[in-house]
CSV table of C-alpha atoms in Angstrom, one decimal:
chain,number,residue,atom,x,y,z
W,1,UNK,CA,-82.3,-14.8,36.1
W,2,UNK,CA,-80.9,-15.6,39.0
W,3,UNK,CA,-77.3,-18.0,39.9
W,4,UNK,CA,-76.8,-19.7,43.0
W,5,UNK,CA,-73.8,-19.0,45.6
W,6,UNK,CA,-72.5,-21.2,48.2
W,7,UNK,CA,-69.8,-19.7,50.5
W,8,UNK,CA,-68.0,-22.8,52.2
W,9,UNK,CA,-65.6,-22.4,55.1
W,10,UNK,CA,-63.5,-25.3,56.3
W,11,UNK,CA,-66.0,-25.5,59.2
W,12,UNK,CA,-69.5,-24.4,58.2
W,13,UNK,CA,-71.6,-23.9,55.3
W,14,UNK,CA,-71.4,-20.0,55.8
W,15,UNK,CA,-74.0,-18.8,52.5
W,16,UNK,CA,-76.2,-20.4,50.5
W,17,UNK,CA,-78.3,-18.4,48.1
W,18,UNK,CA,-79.9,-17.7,44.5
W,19,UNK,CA,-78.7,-14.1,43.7
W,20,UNK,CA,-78.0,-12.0,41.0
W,21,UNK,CA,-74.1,-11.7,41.1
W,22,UNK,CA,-71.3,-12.3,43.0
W,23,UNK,CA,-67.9,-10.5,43.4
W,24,UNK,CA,-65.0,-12.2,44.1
W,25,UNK,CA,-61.4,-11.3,45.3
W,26,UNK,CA,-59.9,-13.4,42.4
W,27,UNK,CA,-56.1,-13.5,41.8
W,28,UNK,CA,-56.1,-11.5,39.3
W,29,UNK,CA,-58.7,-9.2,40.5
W,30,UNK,CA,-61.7,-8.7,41.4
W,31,UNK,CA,-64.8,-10.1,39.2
W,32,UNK,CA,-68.2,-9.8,38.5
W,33,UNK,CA,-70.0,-13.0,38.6
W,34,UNK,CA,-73.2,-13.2,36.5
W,35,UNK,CA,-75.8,-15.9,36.0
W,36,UNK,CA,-74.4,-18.2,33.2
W,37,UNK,CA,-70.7,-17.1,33.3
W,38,UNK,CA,-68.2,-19.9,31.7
W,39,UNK,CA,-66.8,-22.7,33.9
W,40,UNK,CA,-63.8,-20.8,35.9
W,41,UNK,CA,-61.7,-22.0,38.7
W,42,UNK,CA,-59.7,-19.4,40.4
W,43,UNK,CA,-57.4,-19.0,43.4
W,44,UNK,CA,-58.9,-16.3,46.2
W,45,UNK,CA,-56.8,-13.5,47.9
W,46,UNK,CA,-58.1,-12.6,51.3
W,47,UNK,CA,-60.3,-10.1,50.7
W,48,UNK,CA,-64.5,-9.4,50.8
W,49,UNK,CA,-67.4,-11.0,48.3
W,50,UNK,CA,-69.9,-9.5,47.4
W,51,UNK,CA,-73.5,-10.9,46.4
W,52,UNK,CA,-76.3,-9.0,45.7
W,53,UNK,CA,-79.9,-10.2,45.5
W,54,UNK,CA,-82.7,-7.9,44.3
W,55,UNK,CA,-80.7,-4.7,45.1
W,56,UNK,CA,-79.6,-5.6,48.4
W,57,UNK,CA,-75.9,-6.0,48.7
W,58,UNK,CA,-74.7,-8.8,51.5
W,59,UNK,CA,-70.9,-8.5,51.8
W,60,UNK,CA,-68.7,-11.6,53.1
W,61,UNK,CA,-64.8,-11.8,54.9
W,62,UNK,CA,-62.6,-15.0,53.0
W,63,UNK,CA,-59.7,-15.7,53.9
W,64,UNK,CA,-58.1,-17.1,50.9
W,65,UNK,CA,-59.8,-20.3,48.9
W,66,UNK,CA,-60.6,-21.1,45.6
W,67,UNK,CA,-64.1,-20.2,43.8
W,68,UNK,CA,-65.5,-22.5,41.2
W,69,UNK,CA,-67.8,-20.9,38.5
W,70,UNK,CA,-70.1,-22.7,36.4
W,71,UNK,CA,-73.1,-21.3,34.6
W,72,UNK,CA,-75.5,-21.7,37.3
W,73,UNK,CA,-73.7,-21.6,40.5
W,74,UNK,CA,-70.7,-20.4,42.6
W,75,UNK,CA,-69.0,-22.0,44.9
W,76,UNK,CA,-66.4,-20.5,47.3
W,77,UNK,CA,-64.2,-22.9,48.9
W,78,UNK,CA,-61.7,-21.2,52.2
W,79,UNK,CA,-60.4,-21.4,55.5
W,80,UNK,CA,-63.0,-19.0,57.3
W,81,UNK,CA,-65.6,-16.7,56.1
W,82,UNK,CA,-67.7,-14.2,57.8
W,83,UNK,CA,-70.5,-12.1,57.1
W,84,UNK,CA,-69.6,-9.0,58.0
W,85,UNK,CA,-72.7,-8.1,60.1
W,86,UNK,CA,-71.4,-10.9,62.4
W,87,UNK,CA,-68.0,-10.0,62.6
W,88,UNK,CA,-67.1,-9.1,66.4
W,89,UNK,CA,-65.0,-6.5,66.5
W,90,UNK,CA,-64.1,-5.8,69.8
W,91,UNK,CA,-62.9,-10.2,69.6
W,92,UNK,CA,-61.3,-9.2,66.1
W,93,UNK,CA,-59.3,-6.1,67.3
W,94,UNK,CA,-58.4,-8.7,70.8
W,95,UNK,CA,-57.2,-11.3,68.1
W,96,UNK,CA,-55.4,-8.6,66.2
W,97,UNK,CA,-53.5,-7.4,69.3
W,98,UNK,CA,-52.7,-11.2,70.3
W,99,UNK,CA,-51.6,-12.0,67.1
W,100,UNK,CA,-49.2,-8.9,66.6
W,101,UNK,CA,-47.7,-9.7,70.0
W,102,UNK,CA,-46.7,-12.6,69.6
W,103,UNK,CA,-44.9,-11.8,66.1
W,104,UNK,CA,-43.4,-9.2,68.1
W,105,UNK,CA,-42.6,-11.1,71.0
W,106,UNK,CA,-40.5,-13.7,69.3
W,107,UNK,CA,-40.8,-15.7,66.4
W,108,UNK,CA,-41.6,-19.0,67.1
W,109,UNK,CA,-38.9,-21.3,65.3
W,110,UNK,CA,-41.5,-24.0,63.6
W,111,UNK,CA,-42.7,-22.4,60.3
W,112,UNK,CA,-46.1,-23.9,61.3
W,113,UNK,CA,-46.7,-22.0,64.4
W,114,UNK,CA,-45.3,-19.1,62.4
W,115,UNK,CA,-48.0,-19.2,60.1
W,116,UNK,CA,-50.8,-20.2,61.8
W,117,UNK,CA,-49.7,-17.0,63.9
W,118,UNK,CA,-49.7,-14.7,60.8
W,119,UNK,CA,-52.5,-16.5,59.3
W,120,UNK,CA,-54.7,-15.3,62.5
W,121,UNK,CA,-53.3,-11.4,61.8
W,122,UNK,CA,-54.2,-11.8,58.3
W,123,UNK,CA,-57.9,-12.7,59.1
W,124,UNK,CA,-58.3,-10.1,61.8
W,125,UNK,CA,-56.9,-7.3,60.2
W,126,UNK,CA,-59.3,-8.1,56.9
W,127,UNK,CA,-62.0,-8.2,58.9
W,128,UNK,CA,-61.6,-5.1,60.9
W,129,UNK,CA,-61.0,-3.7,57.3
W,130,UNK,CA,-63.8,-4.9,56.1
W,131,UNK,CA,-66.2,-3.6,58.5
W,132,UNK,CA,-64.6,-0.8,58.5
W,133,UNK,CA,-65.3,-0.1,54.9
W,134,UNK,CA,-68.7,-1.5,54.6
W,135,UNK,CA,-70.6,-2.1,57.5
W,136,UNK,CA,-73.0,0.5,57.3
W,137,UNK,CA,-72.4,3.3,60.5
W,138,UNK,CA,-69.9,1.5,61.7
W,139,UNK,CA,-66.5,3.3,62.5
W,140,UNK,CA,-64.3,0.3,63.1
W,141,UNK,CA,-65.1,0.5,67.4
W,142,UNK,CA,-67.5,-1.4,69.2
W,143,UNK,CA,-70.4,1.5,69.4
W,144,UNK,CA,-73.3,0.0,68.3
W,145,UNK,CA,-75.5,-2.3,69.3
L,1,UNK,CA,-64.8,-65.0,105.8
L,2,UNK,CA,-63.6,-61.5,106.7
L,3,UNK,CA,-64.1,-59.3,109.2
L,4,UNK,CA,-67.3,-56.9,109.4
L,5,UNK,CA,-64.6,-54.4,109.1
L,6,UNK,CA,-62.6,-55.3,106.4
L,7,UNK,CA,-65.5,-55.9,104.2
L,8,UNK,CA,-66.5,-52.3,105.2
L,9,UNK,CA,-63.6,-50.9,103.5
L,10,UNK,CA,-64.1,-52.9,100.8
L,11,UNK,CA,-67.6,-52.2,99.8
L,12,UNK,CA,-66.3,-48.3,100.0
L,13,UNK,CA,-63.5,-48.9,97.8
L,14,UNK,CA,-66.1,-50.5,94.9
L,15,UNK,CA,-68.5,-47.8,95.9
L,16,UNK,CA,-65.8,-45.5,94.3
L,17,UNK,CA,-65.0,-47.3,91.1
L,18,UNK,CA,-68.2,-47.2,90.5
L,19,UNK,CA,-68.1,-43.5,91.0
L,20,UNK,CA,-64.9,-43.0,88.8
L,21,UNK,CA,-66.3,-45.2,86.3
L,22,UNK,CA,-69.9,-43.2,86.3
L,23,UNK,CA,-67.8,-39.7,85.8
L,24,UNK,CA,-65.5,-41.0,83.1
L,25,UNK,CA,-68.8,-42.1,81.4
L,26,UNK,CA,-70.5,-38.9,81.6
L,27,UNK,CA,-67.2,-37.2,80.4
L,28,UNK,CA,-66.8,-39.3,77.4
L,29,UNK,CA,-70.6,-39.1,76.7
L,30,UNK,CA,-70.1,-35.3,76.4
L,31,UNK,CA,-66.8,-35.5,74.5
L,32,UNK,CA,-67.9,-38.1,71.8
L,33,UNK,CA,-71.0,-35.2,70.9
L,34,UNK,CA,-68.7,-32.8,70.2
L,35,UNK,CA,-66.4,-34.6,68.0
L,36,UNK,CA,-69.1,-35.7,66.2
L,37,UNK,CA,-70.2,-32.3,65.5
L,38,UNK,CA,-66.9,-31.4,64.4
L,39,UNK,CA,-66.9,-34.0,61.9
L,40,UNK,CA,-70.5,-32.8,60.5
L,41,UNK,CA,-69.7,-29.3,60.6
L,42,UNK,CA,-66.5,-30.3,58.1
L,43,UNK,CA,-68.9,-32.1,55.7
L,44,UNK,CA,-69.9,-29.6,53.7
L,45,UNK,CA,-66.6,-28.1,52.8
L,46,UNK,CA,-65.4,-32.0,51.9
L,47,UNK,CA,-68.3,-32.4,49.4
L,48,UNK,CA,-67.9,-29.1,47.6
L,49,UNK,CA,-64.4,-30.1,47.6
L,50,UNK,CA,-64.9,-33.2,46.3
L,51,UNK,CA,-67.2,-32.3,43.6
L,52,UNK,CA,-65.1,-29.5,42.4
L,53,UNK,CA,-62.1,-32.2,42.3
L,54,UNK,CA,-64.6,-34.3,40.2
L,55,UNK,CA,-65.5,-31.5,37.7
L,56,UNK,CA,-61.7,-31.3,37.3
L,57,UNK,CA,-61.3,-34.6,36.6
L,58,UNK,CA,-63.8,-34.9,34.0
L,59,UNK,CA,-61.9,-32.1,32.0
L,60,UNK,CA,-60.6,-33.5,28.6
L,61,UNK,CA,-56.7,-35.0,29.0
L,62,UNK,CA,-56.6,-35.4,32.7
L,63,UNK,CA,-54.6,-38.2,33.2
L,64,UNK,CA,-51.6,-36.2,34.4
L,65,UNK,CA,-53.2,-33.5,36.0
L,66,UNK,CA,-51.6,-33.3,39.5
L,67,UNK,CA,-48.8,-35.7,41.1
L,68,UNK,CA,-51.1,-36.4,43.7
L,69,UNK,CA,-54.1,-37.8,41.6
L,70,UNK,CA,-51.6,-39.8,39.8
L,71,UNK,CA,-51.2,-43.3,40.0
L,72,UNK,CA,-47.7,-44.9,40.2
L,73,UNK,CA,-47.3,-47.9,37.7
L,74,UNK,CA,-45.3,-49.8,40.5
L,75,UNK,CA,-45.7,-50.0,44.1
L,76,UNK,CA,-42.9,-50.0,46.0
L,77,UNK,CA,-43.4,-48.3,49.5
L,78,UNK,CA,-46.7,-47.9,51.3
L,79,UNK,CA,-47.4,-45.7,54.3
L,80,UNK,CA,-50.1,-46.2,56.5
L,81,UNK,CA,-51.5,-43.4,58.6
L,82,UNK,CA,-52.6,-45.5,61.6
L,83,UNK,CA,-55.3,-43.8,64.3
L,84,UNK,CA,-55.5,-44.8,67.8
L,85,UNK,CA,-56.0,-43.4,71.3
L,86,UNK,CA,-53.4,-42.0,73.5
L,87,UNK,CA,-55.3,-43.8,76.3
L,88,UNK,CA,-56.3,-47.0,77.3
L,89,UNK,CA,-60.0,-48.1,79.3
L,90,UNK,CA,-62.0,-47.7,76.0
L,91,UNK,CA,-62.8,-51.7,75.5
L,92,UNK,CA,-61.2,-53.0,72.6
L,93,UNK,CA,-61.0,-49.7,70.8
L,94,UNK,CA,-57.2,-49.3,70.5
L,95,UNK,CA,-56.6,-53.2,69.8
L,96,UNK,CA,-59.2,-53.6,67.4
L,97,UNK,CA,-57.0,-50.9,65.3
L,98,UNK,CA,-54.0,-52.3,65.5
L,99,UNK,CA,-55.6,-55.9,65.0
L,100,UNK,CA,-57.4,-54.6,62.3
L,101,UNK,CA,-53.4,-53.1,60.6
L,102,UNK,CA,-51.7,-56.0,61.5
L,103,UNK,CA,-54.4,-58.2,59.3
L,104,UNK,CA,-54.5,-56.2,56.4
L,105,UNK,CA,-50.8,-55.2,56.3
L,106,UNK,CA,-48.9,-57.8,57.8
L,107,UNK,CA,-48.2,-59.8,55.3
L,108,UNK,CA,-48.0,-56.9,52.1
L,109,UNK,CA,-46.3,-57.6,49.1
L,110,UNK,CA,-43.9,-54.2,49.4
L,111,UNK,CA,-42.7,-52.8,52.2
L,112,UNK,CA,-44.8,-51.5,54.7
L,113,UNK,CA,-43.8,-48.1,57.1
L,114,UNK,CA,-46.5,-46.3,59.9
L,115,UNK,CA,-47.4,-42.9,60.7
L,116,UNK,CA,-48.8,-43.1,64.3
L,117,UNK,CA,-51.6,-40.5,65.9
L,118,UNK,CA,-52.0,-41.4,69.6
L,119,UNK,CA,-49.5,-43.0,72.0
L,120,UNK,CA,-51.2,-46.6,72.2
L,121,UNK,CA,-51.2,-47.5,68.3
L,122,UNK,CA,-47.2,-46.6,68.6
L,123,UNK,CA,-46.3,-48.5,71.4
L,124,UNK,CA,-48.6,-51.5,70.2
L,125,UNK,CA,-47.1,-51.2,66.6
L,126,UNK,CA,-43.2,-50.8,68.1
L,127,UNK,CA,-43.6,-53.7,70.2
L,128,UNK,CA,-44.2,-55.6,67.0
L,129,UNK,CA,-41.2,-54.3,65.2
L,130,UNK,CA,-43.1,-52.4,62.7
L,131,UNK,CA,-41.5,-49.4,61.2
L,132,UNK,CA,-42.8,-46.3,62.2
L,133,UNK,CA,-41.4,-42.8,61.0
L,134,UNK,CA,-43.7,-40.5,63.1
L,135,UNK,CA,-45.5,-40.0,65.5
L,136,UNK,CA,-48.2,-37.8,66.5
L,137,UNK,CA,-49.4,-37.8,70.2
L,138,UNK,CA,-51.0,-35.8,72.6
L,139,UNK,CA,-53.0,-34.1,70.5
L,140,UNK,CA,-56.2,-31.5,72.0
L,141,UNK,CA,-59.1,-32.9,73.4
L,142,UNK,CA,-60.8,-31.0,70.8
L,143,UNK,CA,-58.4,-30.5,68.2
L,144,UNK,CA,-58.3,-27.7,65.6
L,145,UNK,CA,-58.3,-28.1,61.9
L,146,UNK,CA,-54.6,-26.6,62.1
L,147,UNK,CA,-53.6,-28.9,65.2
L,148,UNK,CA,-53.4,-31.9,62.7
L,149,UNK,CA,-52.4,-30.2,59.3
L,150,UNK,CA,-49.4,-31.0,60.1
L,151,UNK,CA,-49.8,-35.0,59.6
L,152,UNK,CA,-51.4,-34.6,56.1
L,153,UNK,CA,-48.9,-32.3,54.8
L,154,UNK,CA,-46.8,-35.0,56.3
L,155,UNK,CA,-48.1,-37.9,54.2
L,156,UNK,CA,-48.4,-35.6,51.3
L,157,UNK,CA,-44.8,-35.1,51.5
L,158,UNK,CA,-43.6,-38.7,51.6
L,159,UNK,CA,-45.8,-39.3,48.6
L,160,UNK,CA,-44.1,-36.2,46.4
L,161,UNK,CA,-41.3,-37.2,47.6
L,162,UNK,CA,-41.4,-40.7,46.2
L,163,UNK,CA,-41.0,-42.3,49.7
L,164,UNK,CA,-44.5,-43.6,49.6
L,165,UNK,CA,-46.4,-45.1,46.1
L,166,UNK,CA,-49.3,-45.0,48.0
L,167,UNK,CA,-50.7,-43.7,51.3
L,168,UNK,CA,-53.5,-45.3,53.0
L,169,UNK,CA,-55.7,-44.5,56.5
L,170,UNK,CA,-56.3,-46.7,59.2
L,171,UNK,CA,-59.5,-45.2,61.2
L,172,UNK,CA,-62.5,-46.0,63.4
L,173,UNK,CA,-65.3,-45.4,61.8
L,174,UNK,CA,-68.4,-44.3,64.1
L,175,UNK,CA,-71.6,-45.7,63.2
L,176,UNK,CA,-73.4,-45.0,66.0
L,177,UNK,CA,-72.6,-45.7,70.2
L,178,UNK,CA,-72.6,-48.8,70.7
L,179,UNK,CA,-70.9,-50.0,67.1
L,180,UNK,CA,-67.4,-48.3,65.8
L,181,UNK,CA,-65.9,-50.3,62.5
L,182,UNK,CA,-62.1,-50.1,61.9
L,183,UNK,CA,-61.6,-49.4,58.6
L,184,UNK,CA,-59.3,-48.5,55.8
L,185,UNK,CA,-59.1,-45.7,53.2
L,186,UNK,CA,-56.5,-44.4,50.0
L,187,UNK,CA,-55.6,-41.3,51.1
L,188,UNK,CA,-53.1,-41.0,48.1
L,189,UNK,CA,-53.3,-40.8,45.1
L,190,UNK,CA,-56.2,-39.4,45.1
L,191,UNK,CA,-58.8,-41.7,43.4
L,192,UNK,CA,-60.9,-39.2,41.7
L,193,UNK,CA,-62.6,-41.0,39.1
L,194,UNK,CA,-64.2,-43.8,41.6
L,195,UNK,CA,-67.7,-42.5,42.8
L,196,UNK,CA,-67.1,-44.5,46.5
L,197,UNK,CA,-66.8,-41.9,49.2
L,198,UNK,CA,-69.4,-39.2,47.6
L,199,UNK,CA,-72.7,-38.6,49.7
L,200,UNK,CA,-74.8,-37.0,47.0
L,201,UNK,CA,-74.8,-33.0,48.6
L,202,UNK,CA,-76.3,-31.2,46.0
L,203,UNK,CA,-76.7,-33.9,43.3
L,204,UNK,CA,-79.8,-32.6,41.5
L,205,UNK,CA,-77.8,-30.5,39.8
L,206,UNK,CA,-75.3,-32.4,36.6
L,207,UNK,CA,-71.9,-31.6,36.1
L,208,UNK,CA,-70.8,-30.3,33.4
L,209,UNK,CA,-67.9,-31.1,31.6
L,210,UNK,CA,-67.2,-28.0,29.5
L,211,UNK,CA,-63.2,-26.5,29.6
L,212,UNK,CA,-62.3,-24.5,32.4
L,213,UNK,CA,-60.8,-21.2,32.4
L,214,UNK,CA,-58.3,-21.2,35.1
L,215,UNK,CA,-56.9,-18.2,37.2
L,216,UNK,CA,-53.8,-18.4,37.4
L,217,UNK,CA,-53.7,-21.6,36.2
L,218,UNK,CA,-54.5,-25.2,36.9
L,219,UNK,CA,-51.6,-26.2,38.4
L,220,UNK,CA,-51.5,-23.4,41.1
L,221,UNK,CA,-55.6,-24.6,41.8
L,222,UNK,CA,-54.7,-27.7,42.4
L,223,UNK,CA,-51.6,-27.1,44.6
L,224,UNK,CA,-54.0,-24.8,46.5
L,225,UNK,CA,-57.1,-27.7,47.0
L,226,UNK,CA,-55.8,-31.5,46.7
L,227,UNK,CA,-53.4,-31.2,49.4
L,228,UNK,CA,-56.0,-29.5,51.8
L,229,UNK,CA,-58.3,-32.0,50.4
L,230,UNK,CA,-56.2,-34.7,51.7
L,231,UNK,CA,-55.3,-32.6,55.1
L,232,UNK,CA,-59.1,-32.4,55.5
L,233,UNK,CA,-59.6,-36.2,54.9
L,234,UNK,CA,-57.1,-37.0,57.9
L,235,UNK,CA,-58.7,-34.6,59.8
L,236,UNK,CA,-62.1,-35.8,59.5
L,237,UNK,CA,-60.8,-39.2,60.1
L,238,UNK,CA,-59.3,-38.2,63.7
L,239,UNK,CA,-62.4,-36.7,64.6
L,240,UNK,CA,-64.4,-39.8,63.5
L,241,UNK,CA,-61.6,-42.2,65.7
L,242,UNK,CA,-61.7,-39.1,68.6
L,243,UNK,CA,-65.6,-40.0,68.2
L,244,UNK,CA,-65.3,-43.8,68.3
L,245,UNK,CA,-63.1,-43.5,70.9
L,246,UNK,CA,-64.9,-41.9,73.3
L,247,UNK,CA,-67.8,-44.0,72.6
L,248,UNK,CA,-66.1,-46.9,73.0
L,249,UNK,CA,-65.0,-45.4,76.6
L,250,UNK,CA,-68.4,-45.0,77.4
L,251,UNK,CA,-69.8,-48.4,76.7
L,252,UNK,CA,-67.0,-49.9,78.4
L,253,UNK,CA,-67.4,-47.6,81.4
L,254,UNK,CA,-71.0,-47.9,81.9
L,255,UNK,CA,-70.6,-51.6,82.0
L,256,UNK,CA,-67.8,-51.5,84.6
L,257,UNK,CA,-70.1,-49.1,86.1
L,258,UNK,CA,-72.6,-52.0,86.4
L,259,UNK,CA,-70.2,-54.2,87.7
L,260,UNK,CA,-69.2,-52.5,90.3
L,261,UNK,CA,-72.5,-51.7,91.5
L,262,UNK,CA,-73.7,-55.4,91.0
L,263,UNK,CA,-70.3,-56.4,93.4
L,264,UNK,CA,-71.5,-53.6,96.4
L,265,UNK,CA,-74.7,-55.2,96.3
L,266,UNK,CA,-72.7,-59.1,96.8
L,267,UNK,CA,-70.7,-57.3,99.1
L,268,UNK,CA,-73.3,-56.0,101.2
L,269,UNK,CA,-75.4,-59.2,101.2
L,270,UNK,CA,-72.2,-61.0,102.9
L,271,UNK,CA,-71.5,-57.8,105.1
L,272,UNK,CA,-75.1,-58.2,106.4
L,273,UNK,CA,-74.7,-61.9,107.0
L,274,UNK,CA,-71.2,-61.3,108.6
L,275,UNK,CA,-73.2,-58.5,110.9
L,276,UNK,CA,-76.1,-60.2,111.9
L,277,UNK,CA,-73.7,-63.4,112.7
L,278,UNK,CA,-71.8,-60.9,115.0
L,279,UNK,CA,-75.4,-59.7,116.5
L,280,UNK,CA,-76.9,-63.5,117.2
L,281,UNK,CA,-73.5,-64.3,118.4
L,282,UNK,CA,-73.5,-61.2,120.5
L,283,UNK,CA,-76.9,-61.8,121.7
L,284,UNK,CA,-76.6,-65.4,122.8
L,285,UNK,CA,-73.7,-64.3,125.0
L,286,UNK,CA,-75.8,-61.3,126.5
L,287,UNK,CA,-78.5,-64.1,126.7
L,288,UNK,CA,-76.7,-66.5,128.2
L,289,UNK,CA,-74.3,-64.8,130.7
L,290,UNK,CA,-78.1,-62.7,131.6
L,291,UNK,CA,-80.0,-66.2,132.6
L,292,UNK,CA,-76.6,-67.6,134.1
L,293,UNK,CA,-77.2,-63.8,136.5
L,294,UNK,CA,-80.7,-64.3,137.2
L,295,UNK,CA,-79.9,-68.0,137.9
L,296,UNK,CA,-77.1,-66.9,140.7
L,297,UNK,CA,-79.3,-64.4,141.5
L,298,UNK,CA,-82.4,-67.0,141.9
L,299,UNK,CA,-81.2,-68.9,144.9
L,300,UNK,CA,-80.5,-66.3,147.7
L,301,UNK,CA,-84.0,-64.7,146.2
L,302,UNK,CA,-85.8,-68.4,147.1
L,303,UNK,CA,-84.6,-68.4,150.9
């Protein structure tokens, strides 16, 4: 028994796969999605997903979004979504840097640029997080590879 | 007729249109691929958002279920989000939109106002006396989901806001290189029960229209996806225009292109006349003043 999962960013389709479940950084917590779940719509926090398939556990950066849930399939609607084997980390911890500077720097007076500007720290720091915490041997600096 | 000279200069000054006008073609060639595969690369997310908007929409009692996917009982304002070039030498590509708005709005029963992206659909529509509110110009070459969030959240605004009944876009639609349609499209309110705009992504697969459990709740889902949904409609729309307008460059380049080239070769057939005029010319005075010599020359030879 298996239920399908479709990870959508607003610029590629970033996962696409029959698995056995899927964790989500829902609003209200984190949940365990299993094959035939009732029809749920939630709202995302940034955080990671998690889908596993025959024991092997494939673990995904979203910033924000909304998931929809029906029985057989999940689909994760957000701004940007990574796996987090292809997560650059040197380019994230660069972004990171960038971002905080400029926050530092001066605040830019249109709320837009503002939070396009945070928006961008958001995304890097939870993707340094995330591979961080689960890439397997990682330690957060560019050594592998 | 002109001097060998002058038409010298001439023929060289073609010879570089039709080098400006081969570059600009290459350029927009290259350009017009990419925002194409912008647009294709935002597909996906539009359908799953779509389709997710559907299943909402088929939940029991919907009828009120978001301001923006409601429709007003009496029009009274409409905006019109009008797409256009901020340059000109692409054909008819920024007339043909503003032809194409004048025809289908010019004569509304309510009041009409603009929203302009790109600097030649404002000037055409000011010099018309139309009303526009904003304007968006200069955008990037290549521009960025968040370069143009701005103009959705803008026409989402006016709608809320009760400026605007009803909001509609004005794009170029790009069929392929050689044909781009102008065309029209509601952006608000969002028409959710009409099956139009769906390319069938996924459509083995029936919705279902059991109850929802909603986290937080429905109206915080919906504030999060219908006014993306709508940014991402405008956006995909720009990038369709960006793509019709660079096409439209290209044709219209490659064809001045050919012009140009076709008016060298004129020029040089009349060049070559004036030249070999200048040479016979030339020669029969070398000729002549040569036998006139070896005629002076002749009589002291014959004593």
């Amino acid at each position: 028994m298996t239920i399908r999962c479709e990870i959508v960013a607003q610029d590629r389709m970033v996962y696409q796969d029959d698995v056995d479940i899927v964790i989500l950084p829902g609003a209200e917590g984190e949940m365990g999605v299993l094959p035939h779940h009732a029809p749920l719509l939630t709202t995302l926090k940034y955080g990671v997903v998690k889908v596993r398939k025959q024991g092997r556990e494939e673990i995904f950066t979203v910033a924000g979004g909304i998931a929809e849930v029906q029985p057989e399939v999940v689909t994760i609607l957000t701004d940007a979504a990574e796996n987090i084997e292809e997560i650059d980390v040197a380019r994230a911890e660069q972004a990171r840097q960038r971002a905080q500077e400029m926050l530092v720097k001066g605040v830019p007076m249109d709320t837009d640029a503002y939070l396009t500007i945070e928006a961008a720290l958001r995304r890097s720091n939870l993707r340094l997080e995330a591979v961080r915490r689960y890439r397997k041997g990682a330690t957060g600096l560019p050594t592998e590879k | 007729m002109a001097s060998a000279r002058e038409m010298r200069l001439r023929i060289r000054s073609v010879r570089n249109i039709a080098q400006v006008t081969r570059a600009l073609e290459a350029v927009s060639a290259s350009r017009g691929r990419k925002a194409m595969q912008a647009v294709m690369a935002t597909r996906p997310y539009a359908t799953k958002a779509w389709q997710v908007l559907k299943h909402i929409a088929k939940q029991p009692g919907h009828e009120n279920l978001h301001p923006l996917l409601t429709r007003r009982p009496e029009v009274r304002n409409t905006l019109v989000v009008v797409i256009s070039g901020d340059r000109g030498l692409a054909g008819a590509y920024n007339a043909n939109v503003i032809r194409f708005v004048l025809r289908r709005f010019g004569s509304y029963p309510n009041p009409v106002y603009y929203i302009t992206v790109g600097r030649k659909g404002r000037d055409l529509l000011l010099r018309r006396r139309q009303k526009v509110v904003a304007e968006f110009s200069n955008l990037p070459a290549a521009p960025s989901f968040a370069d143009v969030s701005a103009i959705g959240r803008l026409a989402v605004d006016e709608f809320l806001e009760g400026r605007a009944d009803e909001v509609f876009i004005v794009y170029t639609d790009f069929v392929n290189m050689i044909r781009q349609e102008t065309v029209v499209k509601k952006l608000l309110p969002l028409e959710v029960d009409k099956e139009e705009r769906v390319e069938a992504f996924n459509s083995a697969r029936p919705s279902i229209a059991a109850t929802y459990i909603y986290e937080p709740s429905e109206r915080l889902i919906l504030d999060e996806i219908v006014p993306r949904f709508t940014a991402l409609q405008v956006y995909q729309a720009i990038l369709e225009s960006l793509a019709s307008e660079h096409a439209a460059r290209m044709v219209t380049m490659r064809n001045a292109n050919e012009n140009a080239l076709e008016l060298v070769e004129q020029l040089k057939l009349e060049y070559n006349k004036v030249r070999q005029q200048t040479i016979t010319s030339d020669m029969l005075d070398i000729v002549g003043g040569a036998n006139a010599l070896e005629q002076g020359q002749q009589r002291p030879m014959a004593e």
